[in-house]
Tab-separated table of C-alpha atoms in Angstrom:
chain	number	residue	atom	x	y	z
A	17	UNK	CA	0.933	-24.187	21.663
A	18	UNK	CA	0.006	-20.523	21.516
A	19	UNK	CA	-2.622	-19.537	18.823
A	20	UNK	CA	-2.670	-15.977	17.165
A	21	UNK	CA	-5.674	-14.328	16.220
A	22	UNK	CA	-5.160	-12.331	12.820
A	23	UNK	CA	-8.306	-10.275	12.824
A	24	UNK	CA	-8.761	-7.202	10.282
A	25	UNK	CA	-11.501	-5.679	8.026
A	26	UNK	CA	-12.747	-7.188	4.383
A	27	UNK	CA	-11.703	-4.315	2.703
A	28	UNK	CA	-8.966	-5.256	0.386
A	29	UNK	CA	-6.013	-3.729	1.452
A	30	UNK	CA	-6.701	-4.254	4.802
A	31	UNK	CA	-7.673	-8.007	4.073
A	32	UNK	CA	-4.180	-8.170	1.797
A	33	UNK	CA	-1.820	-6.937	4.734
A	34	UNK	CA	-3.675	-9.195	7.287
A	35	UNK	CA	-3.477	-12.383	5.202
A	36	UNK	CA	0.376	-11.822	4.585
A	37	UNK	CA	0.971	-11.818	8.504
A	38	UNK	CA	-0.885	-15.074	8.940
A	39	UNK	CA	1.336	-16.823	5.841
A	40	UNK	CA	4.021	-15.766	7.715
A	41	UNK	CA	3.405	-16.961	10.994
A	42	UNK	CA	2.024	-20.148	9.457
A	43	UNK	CA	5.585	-20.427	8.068
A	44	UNK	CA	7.254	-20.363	10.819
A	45	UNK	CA	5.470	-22.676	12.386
A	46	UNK	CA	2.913	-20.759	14.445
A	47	UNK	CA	-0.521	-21.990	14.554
A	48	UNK	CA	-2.702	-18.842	13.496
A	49	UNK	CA	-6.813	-17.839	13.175
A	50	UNK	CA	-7.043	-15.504	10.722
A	51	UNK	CA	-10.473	-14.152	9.893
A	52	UNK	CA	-11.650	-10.831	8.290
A	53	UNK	CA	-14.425	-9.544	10.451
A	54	UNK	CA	-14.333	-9.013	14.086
A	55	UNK	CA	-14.417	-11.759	16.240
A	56	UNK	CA	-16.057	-11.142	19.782
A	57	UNK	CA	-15.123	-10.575	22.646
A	58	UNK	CA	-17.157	-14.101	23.891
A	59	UNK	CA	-16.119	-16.109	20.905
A	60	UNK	CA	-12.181	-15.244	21.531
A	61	UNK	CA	-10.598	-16.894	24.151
A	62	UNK	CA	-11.636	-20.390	23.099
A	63	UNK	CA	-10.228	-19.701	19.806
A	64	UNK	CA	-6.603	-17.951	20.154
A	65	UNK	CA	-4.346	-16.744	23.308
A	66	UNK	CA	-2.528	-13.192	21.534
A	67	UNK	CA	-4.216	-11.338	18.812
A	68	UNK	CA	-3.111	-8.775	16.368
A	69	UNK	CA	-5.994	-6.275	15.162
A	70	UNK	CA	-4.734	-4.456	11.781
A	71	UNK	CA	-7.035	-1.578	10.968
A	72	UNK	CA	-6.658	1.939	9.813
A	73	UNK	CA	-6.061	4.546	12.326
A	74	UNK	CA	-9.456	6.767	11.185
A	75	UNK	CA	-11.425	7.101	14.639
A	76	UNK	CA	-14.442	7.580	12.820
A	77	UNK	CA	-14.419	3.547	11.540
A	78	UNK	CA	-12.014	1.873	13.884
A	79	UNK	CA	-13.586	2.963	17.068
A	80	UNK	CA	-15.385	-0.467	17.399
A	81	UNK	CA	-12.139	-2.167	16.692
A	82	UNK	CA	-10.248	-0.316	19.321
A	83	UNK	CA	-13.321	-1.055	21.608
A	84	UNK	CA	-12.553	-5.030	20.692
A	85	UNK	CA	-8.505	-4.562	21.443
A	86	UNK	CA	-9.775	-3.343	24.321
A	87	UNK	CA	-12.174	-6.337	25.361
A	88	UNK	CA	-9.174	-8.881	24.509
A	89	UNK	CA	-6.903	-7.233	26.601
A	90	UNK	CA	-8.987	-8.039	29.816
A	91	UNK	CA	-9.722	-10.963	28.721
A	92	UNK	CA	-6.035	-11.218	28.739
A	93	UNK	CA	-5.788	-11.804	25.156
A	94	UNK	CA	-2.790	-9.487	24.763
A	95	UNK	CA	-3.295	-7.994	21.699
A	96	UNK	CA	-1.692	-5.540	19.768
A	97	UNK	CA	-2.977	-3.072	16.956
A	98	UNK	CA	-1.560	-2.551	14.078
A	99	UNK	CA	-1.916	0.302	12.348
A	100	UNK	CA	-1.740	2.889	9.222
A	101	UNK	CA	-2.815	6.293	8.483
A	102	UNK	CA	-2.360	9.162	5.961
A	103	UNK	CA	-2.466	12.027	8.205
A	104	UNK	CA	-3.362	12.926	11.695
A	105	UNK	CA	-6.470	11.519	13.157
A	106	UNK	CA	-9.252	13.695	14.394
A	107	UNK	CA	-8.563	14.804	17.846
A	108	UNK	CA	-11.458	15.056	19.287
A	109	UNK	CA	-12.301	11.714	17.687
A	110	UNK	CA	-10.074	9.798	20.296
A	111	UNK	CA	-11.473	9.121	23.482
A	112	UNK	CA	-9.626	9.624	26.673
A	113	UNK	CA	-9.899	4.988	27.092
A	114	UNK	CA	-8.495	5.028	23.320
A	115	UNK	CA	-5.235	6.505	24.665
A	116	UNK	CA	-5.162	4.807	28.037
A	117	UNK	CA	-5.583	0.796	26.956
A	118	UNK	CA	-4.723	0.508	23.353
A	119	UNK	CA	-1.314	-0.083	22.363
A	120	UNK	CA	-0.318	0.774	18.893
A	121	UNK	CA	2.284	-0.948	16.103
A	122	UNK	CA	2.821	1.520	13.625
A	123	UNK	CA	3.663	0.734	9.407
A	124	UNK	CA	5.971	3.441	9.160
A	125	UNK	CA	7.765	5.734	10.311
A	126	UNK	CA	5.410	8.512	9.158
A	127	UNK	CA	2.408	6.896	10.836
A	128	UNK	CA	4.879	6.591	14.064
A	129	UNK	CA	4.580	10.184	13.952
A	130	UNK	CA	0.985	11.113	13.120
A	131	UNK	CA	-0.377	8.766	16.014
A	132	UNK	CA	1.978	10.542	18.615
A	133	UNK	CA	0.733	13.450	17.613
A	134	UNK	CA	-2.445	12.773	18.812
A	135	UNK	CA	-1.271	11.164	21.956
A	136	UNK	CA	-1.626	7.284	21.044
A	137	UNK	CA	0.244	4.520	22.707
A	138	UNK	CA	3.078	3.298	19.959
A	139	UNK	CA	4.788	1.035	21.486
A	140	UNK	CA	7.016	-0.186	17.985
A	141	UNK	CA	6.914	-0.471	14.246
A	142	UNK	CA	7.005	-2.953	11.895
A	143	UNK	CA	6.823	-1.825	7.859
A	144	UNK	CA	4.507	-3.670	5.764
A	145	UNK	CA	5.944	-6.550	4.069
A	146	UNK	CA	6.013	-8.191	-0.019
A	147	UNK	CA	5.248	-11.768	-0.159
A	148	UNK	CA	7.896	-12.725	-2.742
A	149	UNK	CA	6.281	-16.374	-2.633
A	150	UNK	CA	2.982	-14.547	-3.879
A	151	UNK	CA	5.310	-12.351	-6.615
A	152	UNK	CA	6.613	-15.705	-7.884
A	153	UNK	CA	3.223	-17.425	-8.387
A	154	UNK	CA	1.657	-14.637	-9.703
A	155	UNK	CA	4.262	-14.491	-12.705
A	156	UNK	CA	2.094	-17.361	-14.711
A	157	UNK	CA	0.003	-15.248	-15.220
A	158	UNK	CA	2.298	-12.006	-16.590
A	159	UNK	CA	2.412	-13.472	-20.276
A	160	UNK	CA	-1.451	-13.098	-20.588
A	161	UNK	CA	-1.930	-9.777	-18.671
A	162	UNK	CA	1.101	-8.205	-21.664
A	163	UNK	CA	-1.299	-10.301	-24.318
A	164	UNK	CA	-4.244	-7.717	-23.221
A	165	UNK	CA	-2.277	-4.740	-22.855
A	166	UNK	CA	-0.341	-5.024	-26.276
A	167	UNK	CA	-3.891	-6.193	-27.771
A	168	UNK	CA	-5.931	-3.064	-26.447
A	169	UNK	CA	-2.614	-0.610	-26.479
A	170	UNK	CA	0.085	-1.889	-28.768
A	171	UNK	CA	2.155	1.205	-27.373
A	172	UNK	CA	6.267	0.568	-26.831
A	173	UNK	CA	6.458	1.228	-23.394
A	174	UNK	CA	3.915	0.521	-20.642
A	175	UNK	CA	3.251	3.136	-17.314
A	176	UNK	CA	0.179	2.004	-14.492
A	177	UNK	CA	-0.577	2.202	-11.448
A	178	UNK	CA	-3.396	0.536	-9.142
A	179	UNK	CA	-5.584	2.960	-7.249
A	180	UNK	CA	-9.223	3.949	-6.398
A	181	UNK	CA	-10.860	7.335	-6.578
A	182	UNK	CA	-10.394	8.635	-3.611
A	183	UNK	CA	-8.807	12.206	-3.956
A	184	UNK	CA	-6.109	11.125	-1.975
A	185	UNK	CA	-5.007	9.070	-4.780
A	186	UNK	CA	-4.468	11.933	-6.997
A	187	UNK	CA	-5.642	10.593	-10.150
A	188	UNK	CA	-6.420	13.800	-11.615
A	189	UNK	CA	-2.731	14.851	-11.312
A	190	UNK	CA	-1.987	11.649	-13.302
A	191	UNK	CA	-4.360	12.361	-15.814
A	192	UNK	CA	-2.867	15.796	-16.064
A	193	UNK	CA	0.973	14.266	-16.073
A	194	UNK	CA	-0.355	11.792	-18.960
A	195	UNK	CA	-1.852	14.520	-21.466
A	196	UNK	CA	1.445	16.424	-20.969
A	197	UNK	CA	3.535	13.249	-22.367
A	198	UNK	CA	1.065	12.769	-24.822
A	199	UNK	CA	2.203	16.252	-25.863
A	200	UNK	CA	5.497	14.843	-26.509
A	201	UNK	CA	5.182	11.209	-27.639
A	202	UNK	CA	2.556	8.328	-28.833
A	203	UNK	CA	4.668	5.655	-28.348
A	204	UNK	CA	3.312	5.363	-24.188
A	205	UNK	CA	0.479	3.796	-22.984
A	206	UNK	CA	-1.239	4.105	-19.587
A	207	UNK	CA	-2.909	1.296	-17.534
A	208	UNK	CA	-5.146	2.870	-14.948
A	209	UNK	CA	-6.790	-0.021	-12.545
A	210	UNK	CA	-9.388	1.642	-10.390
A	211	UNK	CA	-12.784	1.902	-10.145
A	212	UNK	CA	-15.614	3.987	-11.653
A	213	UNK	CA	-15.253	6.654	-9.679
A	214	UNK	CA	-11.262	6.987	-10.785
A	215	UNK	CA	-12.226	6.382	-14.110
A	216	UNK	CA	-13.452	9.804	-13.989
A	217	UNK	CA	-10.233	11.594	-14.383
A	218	UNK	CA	-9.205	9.493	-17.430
A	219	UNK	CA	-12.707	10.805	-19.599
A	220	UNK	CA	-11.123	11.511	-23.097
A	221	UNK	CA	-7.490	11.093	-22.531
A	222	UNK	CA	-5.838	9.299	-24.989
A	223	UNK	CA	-3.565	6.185	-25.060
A	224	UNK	CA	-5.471	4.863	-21.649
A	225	UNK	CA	-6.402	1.145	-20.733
A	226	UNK	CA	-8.956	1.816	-17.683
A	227	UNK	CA	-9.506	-0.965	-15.689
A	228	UNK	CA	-12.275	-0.777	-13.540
A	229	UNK	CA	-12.940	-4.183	-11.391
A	230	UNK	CA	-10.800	-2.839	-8.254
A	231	UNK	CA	-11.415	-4.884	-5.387
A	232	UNK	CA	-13.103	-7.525	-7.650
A	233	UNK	CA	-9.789	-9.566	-8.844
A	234	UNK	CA	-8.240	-12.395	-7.075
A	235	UNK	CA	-4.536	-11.157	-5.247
A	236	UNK	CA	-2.535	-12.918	-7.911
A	237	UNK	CA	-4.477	-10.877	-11.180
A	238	UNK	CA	-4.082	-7.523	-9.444
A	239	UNK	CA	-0.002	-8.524	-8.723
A	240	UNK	CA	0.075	-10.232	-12.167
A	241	UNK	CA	-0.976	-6.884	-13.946
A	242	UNK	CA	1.116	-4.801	-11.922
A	243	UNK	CA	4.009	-6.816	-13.140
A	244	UNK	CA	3.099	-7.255	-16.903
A	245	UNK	CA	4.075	-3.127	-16.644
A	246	UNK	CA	7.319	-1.555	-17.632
A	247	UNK	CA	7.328	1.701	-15.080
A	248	UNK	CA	4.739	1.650	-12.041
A	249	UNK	CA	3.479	5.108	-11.271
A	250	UNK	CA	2.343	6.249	-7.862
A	251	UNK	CA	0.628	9.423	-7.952
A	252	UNK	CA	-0.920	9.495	-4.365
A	253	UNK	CA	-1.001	12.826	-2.437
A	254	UNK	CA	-0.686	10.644	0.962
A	255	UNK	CA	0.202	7.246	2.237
A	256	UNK	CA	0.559	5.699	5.578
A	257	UNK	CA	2.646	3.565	3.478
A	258	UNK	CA	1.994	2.366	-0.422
A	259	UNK	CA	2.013	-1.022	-0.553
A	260	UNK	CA	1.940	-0.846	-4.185
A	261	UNK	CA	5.715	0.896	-4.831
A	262	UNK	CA	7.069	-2.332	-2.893
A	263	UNK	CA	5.029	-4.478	-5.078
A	264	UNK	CA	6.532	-2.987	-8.475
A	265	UNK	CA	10.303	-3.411	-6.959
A	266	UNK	CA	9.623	-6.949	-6.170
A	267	UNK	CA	9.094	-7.296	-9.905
A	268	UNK	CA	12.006	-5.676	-10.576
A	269	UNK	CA	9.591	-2.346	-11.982
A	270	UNK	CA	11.067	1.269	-11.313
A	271	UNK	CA	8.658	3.485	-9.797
A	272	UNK	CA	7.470	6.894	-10.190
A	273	UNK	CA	6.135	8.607	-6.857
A	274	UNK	CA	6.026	11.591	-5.203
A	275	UNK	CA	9.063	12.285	-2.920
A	276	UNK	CA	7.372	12.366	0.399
A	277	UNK	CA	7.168	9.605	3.559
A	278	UNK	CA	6.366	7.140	4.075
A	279	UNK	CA	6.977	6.312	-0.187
A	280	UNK	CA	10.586	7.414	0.836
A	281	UNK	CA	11.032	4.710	3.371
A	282	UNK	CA	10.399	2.073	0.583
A	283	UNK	CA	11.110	3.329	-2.524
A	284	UNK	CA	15.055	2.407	-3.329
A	285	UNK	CA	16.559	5.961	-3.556
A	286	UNK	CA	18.616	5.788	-6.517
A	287	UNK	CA	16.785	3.661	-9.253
A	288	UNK	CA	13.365	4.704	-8.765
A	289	UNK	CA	12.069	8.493	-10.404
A	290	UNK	CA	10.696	10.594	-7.291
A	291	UNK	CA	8.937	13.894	-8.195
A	292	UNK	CA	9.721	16.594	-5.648
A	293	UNK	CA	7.107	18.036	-3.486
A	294	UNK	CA	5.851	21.362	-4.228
A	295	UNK	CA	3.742	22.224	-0.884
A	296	UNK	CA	1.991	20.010	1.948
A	297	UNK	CA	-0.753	20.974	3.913
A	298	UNK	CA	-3.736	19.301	5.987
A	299	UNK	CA	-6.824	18.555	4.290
A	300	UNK	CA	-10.501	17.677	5.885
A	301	UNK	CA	-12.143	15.563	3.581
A	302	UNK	CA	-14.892	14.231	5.656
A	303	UNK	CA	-13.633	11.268	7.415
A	304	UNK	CA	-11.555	10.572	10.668
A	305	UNK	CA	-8.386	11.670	9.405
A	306	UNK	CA	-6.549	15.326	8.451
A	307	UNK	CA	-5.140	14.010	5.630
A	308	UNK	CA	-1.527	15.704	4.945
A	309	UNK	CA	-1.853	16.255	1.361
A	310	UNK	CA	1.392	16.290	-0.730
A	311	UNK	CA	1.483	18.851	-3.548
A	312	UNK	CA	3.572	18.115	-6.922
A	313	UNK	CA	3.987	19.308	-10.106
A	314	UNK	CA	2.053	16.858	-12.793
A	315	UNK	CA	4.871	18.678	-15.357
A	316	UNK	CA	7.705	17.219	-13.238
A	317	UNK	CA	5.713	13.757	-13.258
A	318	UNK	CA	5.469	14.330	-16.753
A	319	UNK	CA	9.314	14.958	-17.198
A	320	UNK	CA	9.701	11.512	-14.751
A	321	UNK	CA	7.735	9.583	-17.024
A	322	UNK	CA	9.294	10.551	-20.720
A	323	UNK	CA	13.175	10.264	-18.388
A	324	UNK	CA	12.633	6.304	-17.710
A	325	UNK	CA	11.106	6.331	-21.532
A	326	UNK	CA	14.223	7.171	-22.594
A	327	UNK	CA	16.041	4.960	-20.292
A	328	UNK	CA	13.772	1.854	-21.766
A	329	UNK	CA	14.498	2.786	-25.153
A	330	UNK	CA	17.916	4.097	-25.043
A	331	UNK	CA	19.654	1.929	-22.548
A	332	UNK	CA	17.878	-1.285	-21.808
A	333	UNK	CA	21.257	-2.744	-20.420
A	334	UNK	CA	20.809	-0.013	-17.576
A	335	UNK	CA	16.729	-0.731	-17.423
A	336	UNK	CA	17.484	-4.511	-16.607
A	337	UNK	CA	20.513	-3.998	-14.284
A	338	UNK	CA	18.100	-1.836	-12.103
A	339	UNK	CA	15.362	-4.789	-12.549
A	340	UNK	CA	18.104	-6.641	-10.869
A	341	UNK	CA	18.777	-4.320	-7.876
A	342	UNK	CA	15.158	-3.666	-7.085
A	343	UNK	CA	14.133	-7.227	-6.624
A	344	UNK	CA	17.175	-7.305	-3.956
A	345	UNK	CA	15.762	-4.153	-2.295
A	346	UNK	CA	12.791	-5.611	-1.955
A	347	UNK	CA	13.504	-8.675	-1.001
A	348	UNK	CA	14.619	-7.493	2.440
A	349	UNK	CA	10.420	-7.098	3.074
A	350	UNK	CA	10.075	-10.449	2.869
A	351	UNK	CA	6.672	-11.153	4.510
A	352	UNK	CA	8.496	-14.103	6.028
A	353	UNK	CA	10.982	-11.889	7.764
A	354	UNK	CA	9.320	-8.802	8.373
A	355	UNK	CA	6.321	-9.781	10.284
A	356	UNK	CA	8.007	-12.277	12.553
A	357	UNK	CA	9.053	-9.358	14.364
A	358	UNK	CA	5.810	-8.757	15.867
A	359	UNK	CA	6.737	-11.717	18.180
A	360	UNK	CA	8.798	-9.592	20.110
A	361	UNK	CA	6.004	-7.040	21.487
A	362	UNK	CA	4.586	-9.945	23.464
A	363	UNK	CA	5.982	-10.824	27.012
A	364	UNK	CA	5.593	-14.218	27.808
């Protein structure tokens, strides 16, 4: 019987995304090695026959990986990469054997479209998927995770969102959105879950919980808090997709975001709050990747934020019905049928 080689990085989201397509082979049926480091090139072929690689398209870190996609394949390990990014990658970061023998699945649509840009090999696309069998078991532990928000908070209506500090993230246009609706109303509290360089942005704005052990917490506390909110905010400037938005609407959580793909190829398009885009433009910020940076408004965030306030307070009947819907929508990225189609890039 065939064995599949999951094989990604050990950084979180990476790890996250690589672990899900493993369950869901494993459910299937499939027998599947997953590990989160690269396996060699010598070590392969006595431990799986096809291999999927899932790494981040930035040339300046995945060149070794797309060295060991290459090694597989004449091994004749077909293996195929899958991929993300949040703008175009550096040009003249991609060698000439890069486009030549590596064959690219893309997360979105938008990363479809960055990676032909720059002359890469995508061959299909397969969106990331929600593990609604993780969603369910990390509900336990919801009760708690509202316990330590009301304790620390005690606000009426709960906003977050789960982020680092990388600019990209565009934390400081949160933090700008959140002393607007301050402004306006005490009754809203803020969970920020990042790290201490996001934690930055928050410095003396009021009715914050920061969080600050990201990447420390076990899958299930990060999902758990995520869905002890009432409104998930994404304030990201750029995606290759956002993970996170899919997460909130399998707990039935309305989103705020940023109207811009890939968020728009996830994010249900009538019960969510998007925030038009002001301006985009290409941004260097020192790594492998132009990043196409999405400019909004934090006002208009603002205005997003106190709209689904009122909605929660005014007309919970509505708030719940669209609880209802969201879990549907996102129910059709079930792990377990998304990333079966991967099966069908392999010839036999």
């Amino acid at each position: 019987m065939t064995r599949y080689g999951i094989i990604t990085s050990y950084a979180p989201s990476l790890k996250t995304v690589g672990q899900d397509i493993a369950y869901a082979f494993k459910k299937a049926g499939l027998k599947i090695y997953f590990k989160d480091y690269m396996v060699s090139e010598h070590e392969a072929p006595n431990l799986f026959q096809r291999a999927i690689i899932f790494i981040t398209c930035d040339p300046l870190y995945a060149h070794s990986w797309f060295l060991l996609a290459r090694e597989y394949n004449l091994l004749n390990i077909p293996t195929l990469i899958y991929t993300t990014v949040e703008g175009e990658p550096k040009q003249h970061l991609i060698s000439k054997w890069i486009k030549q023998g590596c064959y690219f699945i893309s997360n979105s649509k938008f990363t479809t479209k960055m990676l032909k840009r720059v002359g890469l090999k995508v061959i299909g696309m397969v969106p990331h998927g929600v593990n609604m069998d993780m969603i369910e078991f990390s509900k336990k532990l919801i009760p708690d995770q509202k316990q330590m928000i009301k304790d620390k908070l005690n606000k009426k209506v709960i906003f977050g969102t789960v982020a680092s500090g990388h600019p990209r993230k565009g934390l400081d246009r949160l933090s700008q959105a959140i002393e607007i609706v301050n402004s306006k109303t005490k009754d809203i509290g803020f969970v920020i879950f990042t790290n201490a360089t996001g934690k930055n942005a928050f410095f003396d704005v009021e009715n914050t919980l920061i969080l600050t052990r990201f990447g420390k917490l076990a899958r299930e506390e990060i999902l758990s808090l995520i869905g002890a909110l009432d409104f998930y905010i994404q304030p990201s400037l750029c995606e290759g997709f956002g993970l996170p938005v899919l997460e909130a609407q399998a707990f039935g959580i309305p989103v705020i975001y940023p109207k811009y793909e890939p968020l728009t190829e996830i994010a249900h398009p009538k019960l969510n709050y998007p925030v038009s885009i002001q301006d985009e433009q290409y941004k260097d910020l020192g790594d492998g990747i132009l990043y196409l940076i999405h400019e909004y408004n934090p006002k208009e965030m603002a205005d997003q934020i106190l709209n689904a306030y009122e909605l929660y307070t005014k007309n919970r009947q509505e708030y719940e019905a669209r609880k209802k819907e969201l879990i549907k929508h996102a129910e059709s990225f079930d792990v377990k049928k998304i990333y079966l189609q991967f099966l069908k890039f392999w010839r036999d």
